XYZ file of C-alpha atoms in Angstrom:
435
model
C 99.358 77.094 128.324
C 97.178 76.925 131.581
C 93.399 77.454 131.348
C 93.759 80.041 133.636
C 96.093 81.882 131.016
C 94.663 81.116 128.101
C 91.012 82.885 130.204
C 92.993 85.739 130.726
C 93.857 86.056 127.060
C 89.830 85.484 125.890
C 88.365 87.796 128.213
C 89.025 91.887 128.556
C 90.492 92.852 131.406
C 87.737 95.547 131.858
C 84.764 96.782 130.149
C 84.800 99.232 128.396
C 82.463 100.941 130.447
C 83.460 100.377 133.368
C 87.282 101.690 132.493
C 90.113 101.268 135.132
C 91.964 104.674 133.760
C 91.345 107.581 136.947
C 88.001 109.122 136.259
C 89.575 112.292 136.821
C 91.591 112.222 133.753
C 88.791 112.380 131.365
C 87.783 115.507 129.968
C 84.073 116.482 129.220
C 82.700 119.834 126.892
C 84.726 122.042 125.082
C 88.116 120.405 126.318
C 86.624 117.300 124.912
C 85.989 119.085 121.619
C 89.048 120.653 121.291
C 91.218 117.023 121.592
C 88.610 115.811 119.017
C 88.905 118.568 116.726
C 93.068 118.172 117.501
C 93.241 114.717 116.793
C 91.168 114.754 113.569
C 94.025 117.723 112.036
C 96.545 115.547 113.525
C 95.690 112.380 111.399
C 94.106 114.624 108.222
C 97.863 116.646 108.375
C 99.526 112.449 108.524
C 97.711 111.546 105.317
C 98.711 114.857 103.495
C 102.427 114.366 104.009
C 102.140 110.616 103.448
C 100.157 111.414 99.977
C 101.963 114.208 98.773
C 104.558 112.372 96.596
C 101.626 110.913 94.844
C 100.385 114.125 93.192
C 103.496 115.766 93.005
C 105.217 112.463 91.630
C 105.995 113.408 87.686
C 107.138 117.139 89.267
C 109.841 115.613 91.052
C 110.702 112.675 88.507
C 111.040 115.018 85.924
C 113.142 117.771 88.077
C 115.019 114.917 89.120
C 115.717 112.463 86.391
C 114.308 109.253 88.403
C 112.580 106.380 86.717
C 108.869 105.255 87.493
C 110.469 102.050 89.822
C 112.239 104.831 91.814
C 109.083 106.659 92.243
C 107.665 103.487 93.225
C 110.159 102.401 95.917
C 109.405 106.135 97.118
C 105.581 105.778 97.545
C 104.987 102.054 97.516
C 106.018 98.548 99.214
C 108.906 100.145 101.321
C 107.032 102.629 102.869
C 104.353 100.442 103.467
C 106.427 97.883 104.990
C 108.345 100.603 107.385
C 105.227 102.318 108.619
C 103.846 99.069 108.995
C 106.495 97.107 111.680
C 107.537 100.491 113.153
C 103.899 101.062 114.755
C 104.371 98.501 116.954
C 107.096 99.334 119.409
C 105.873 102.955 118.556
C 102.819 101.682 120.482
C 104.400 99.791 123.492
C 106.241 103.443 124.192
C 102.372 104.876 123.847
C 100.410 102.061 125.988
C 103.631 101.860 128.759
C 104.466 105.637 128.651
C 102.875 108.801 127.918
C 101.014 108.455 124.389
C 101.522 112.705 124.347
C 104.818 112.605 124.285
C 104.911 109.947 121.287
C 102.517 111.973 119.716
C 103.712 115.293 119.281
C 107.499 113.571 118.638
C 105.955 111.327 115.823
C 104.273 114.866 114.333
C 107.858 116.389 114.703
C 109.694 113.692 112.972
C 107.615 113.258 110.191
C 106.927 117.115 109.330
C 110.871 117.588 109.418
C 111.211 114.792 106.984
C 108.473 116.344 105.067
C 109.982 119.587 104.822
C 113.618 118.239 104.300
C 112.370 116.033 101.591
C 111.939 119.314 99.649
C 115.366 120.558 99.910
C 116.913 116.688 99.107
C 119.406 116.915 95.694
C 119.039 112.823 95.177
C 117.348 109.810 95.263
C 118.871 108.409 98.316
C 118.336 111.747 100.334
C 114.662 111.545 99.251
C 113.994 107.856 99.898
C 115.905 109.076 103.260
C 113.188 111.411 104.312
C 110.221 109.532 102.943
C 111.356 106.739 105.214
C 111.571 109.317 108.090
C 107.965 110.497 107.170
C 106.883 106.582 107.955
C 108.943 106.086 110.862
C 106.738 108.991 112.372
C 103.239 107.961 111.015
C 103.859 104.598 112.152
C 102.857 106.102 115.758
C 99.798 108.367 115.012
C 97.373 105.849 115.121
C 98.436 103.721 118.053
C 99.379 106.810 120.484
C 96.242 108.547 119.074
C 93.973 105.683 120.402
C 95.982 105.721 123.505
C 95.331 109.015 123.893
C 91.763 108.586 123.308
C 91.826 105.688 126.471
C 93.345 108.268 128.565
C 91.038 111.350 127.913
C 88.005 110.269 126.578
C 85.514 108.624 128.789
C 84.564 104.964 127.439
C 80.902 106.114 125.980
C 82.276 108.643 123.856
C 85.593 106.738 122.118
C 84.086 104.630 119.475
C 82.779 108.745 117.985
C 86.586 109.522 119.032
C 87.991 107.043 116.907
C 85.511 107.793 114.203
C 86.507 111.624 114.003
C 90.077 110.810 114.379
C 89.395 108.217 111.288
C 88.131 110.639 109.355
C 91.610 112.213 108.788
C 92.189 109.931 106.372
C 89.680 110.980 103.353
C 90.004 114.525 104.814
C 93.014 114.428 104.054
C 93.053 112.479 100.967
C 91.098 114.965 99.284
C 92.995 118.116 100.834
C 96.505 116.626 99.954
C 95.306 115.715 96.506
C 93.970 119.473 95.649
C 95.458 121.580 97.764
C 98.994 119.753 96.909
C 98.289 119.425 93.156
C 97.594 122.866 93.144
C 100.341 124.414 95.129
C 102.641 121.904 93.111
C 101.816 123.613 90.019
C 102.058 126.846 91.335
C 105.394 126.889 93.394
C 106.958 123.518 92.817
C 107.169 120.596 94.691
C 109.567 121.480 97.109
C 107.800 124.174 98.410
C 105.148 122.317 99.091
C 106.837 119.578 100.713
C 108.388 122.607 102.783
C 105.461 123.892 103.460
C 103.843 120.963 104.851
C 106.139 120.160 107.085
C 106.264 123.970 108.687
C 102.349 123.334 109.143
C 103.142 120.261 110.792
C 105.127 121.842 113.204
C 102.213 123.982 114.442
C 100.093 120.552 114.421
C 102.823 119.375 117.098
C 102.085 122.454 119.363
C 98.358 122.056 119.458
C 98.935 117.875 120.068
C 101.234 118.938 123.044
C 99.219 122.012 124.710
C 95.361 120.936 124.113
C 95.461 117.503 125.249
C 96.668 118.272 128.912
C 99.439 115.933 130.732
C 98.514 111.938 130.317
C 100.509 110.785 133.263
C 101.753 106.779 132.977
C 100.035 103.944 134.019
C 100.848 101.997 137.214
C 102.923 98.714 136.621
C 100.887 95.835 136.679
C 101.305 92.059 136.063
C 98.911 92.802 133.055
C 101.113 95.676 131.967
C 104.800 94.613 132.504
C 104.585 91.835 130.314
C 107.288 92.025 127.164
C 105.721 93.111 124.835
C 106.006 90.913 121.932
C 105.126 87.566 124.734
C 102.212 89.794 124.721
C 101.382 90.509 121.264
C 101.555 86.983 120.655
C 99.013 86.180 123.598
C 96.351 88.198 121.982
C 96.903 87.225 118.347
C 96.086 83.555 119.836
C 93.066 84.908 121.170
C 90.254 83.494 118.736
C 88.493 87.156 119.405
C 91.264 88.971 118.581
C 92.921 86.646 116.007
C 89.438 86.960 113.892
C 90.032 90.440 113.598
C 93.401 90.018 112.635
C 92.241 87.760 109.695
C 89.539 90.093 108.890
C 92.047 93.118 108.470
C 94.838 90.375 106.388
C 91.451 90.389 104.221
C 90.222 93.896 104.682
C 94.177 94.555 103.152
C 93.290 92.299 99.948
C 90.350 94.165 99.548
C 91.122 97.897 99.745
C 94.493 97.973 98.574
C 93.321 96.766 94.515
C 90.258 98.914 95.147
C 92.087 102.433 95.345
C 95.216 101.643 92.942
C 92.824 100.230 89.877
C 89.361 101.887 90.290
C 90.028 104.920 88.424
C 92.489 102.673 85.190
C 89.416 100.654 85.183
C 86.995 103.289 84.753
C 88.826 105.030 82.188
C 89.775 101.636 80.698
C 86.401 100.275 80.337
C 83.967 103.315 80.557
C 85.776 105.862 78.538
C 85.852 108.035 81.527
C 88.481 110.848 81.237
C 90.939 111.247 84.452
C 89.607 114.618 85.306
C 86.064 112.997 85.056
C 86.847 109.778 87.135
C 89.125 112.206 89.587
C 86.196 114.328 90.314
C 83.524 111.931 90.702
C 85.392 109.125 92.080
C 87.499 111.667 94.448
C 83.637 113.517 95.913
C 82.363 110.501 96.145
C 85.273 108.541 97.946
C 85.741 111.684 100.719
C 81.736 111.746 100.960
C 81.390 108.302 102.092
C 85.059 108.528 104.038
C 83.453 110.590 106.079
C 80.158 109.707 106.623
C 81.346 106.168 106.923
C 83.591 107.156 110.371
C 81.241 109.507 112.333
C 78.659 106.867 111.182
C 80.486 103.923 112.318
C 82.123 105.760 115.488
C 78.374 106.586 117.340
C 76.995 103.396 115.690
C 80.224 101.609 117.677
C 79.684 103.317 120.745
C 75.987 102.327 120.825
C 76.199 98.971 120.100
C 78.700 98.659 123.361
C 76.432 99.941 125.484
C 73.257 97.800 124.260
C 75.640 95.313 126.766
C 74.841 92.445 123.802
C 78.937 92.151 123.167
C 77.838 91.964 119.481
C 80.211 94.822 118.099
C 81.048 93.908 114.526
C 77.564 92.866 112.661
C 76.793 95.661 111.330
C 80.455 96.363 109.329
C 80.240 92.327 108.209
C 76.837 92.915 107.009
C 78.647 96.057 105.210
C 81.125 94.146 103.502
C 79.078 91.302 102.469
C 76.846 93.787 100.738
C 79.533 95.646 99.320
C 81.041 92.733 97.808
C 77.669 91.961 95.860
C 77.430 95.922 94.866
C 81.449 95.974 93.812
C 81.030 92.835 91.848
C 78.034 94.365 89.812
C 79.968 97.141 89.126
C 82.823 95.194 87.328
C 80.435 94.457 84.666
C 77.622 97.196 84.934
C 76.854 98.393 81.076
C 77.318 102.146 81.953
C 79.710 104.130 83.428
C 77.734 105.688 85.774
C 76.251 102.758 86.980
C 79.535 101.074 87.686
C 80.522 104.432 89.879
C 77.358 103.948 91.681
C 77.570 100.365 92.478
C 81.184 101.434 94.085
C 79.697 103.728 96.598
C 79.087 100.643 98.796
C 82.466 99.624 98.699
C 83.849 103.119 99.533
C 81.655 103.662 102.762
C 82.099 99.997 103.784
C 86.275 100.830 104.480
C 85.896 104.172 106.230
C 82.286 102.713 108.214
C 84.511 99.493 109.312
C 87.632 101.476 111.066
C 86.125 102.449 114.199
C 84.142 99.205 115.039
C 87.829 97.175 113.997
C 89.784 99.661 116.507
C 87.253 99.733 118.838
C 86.033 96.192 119.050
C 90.518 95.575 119.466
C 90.918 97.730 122.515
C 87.791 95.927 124.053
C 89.236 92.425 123.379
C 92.682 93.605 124.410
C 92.129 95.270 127.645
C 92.897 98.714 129.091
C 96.801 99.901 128.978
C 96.968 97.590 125.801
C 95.071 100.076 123.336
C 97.946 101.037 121.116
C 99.450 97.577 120.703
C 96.176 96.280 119.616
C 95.629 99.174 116.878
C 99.274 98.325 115.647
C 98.592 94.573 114.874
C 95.101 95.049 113.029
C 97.933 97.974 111.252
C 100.450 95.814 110.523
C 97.322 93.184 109.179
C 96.274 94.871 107.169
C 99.273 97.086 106.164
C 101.497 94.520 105.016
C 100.227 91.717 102.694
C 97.109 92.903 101.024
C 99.062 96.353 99.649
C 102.155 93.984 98.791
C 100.217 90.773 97.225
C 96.667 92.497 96.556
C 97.796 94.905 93.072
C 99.843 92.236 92.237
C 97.015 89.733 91.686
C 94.960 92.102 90.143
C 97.581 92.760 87.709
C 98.479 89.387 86.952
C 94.893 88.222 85.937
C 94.302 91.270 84.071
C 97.492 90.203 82.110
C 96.309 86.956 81.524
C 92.793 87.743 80.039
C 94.222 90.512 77.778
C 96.826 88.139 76.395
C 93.999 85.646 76.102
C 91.984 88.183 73.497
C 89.892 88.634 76.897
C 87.401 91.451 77.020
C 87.090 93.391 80.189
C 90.452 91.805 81.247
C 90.822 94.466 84.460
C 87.516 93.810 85.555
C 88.028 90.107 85.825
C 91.149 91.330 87.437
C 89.069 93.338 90.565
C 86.778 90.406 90.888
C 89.788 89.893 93.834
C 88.114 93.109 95.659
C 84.680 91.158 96.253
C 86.336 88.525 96.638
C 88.735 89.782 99.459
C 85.243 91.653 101.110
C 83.481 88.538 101.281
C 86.122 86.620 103.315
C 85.926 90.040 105.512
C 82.514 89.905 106.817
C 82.945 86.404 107.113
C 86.095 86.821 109.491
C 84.074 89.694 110.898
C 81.124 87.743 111.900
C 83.157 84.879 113.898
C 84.783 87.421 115.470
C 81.434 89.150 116.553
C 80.469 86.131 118.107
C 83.732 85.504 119.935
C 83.774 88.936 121.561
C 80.178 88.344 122.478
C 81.045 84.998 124.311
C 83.455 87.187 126.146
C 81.088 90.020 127.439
């Protein structure tokens, strides 16, 4: 590799705010609100179909005779894996072609696999659909930020990405009730139905409010295959921090969501309606406040001009792992919920300075290829690997007369958010080098 290559991969092409997209395409006021408000039902209305199966899960193993690895394969490691490698040539269509159009056909796909998921008679039909329902999600995110590069001037996109974050535990906590509730109402299948004929409307309002988004102009920075390129700016050391940091980011969160609640009930008597309710509030509280937080916090701390975009969520996560530790051997139940709270926000707080700080390092017309690698980071191993652990060590202290034997187990959740703000902090000073 030449030096004048390997320059090329180190620094951004542009700043962010001084963007190379025409000026004319962004949109200011209440078209600007609209495509915020649009994007954040657009990625709530993602999570809901993609949690679903969750809450309705004993429903439809019990209406259709399937074993708990069955339900697993449905709502586990395949989907995860699918969603995970599909992003990324999801994202070359959105960065090389119009991210509207892979938008509203991603919202399509996955709402019709939704809703045909509740008419499926067998296993196979309903692993079918479910992988359908990833094979669209897999390009929210990545044509979502390109749409965001497109529309939203460069000031404003860090809050942009921090609204369109906030989907996530918007729609963790609507899937969760609204679904549960339906479930037990009218069935699963009507509510998988019904999902998916909401999403459809979701797919008109992602086509009409965001206006045209015309293609970029082949360039030499743009034509490049994409994968030659994807490899360029994983060996960037600014880019290939944050790459590490979300491998790690994966370790932590992933054994922070599936055992939190066994552990509370395990350890703290806590009954599931208690830890569901408290740990629930308190996870879509911080959710978020951690992404409209992190979003303007982002968007400020790029236009300081200092290039030092990721101290704040590394300071986070070191924290956090101090608080989450604490809490794995707090004397009181309510203390140990407490000392989670920091854990919680840091996840939600870290998304938009991750996907923000990525489409500075990556350049512009390379927004949605960078959001799918720090995706398939940390998509793949930590939600594969991360449980496992957990479980494994758990194992091992019960069967050793061990007290506390999950706890010692989550100790891989600090652990995991130590090694984050670590990766986090070289990678603040890389992208500061660069700037």
């Amino acid at each position: 590799m030449t030096e004048a290559t390997a320059q090329s991969i180190d620094r951004p092409r542009t700043s962010l705010l001084h963007s190379k997209y025409p000026q004319s395409e962004y949109v200011r006021g209440r078209r600007m609100a609209s495509i915020f408000i649009t994007l954040l039902l657009i990625n709530a209305f993602s999570q809901i179909d993609r949690i679903l199966p969750f809450i309705l899960a004993e429903s439809i193993k019990t209406d259709m005779g399937l074993s708990d690895t069955q339900i697993g394969l449905l709502t586990g490691l395949a989907f995860a894996v699918c969603y995970s490698l599909l992003s990324l040539p999801l994202a070359q269509a959105s960065d090389r072609g119009s991210p509207r159009f892979v938008l509203v056909s991603c919202i399509l796909l996955w709402s019709a696999m939704t809703a045909l998921g509740g008419f499926a008679a067998s296993f196979l039909l309903l692993a079918f659909t479910r992988f359908g329902v990833a094979f669209g999600e897999a390009g929210a995110v990545p044509a979502g930020h390109a749409l965001i590069a497109r529309k939203i001037r460069p000031e404003r996109r860090g809050l942009a990405i921090g609204l369109f974050a906030m989907g996530i535990p918007l729609g963790t906590m609507v899937g969760f009730a609204a679904g549960g509730a339906i479930g037990d109402t009218l069935g699963w299948r009507t509510t998988l139905i019904g999902a998916g004929a909401i999403g459809g409307l979701i797919a008109l309002l992602a086509f009409v409010v965001p206006g045209p988004t015309p293609t970029l102009a082949r360039t030499a920075a743009n034509s490049e295959p994409f994968l030659r390129s994807s490899r360029r700016l994983l060996a960037s050391p600014a880019f290939g921090w944050l790459f590490i940091g979300a491998i790690f980011l994966g370790f932590a969160a992933a054994p922070f969501y599936a055992f939190s609640a066994p552990f509370l009930i395990r350890t703290h008597g806590f009954s599931a309606s208690e830890v569901g309710l408290a740990f629930g509030l308190l996870q879509g509280l911080m959710g978020i406040t951690g992404t409209l937080l992190g979003g303007r916090w982002f968007d400020r701390a790029v236009s300081s001009g200092t290039g030092r975009v990721l101290g704040p969520p590394a300071i986070l996560f070191l924290i956090a792992s101090v608080t989450t530790s604490a809490a794995l051997f707090a004397p009181a139940g309510w203390l140990s919920i407490a000392l989670l709270v920091p854990g919680m926000l840091s996840f939600s707080f870290l998304l938009p300075w991750a996907f923000g700080s990525a489409h500075l390092v990556a350049g512009e017309g390379k927004q949605a290829q960078a959001s799918s690698l720090l995706m398939i980071g940390s998509g793949l191993l930590g939600p594969a690997l991360g449980p496992l652990i957990v479980g494994i060590v758990s194992d091992a202290v019960t069967a050793s007369q061990g007290p506390n034997g999950l706890g010692f187990g989550l100790l891989v959740v600090p652990i995991a958010s130590v090694l984050t703000g670590i990766a986090l902090l070289i990678a603040n000073r890389r992208i500061a080098a660069l700037l």
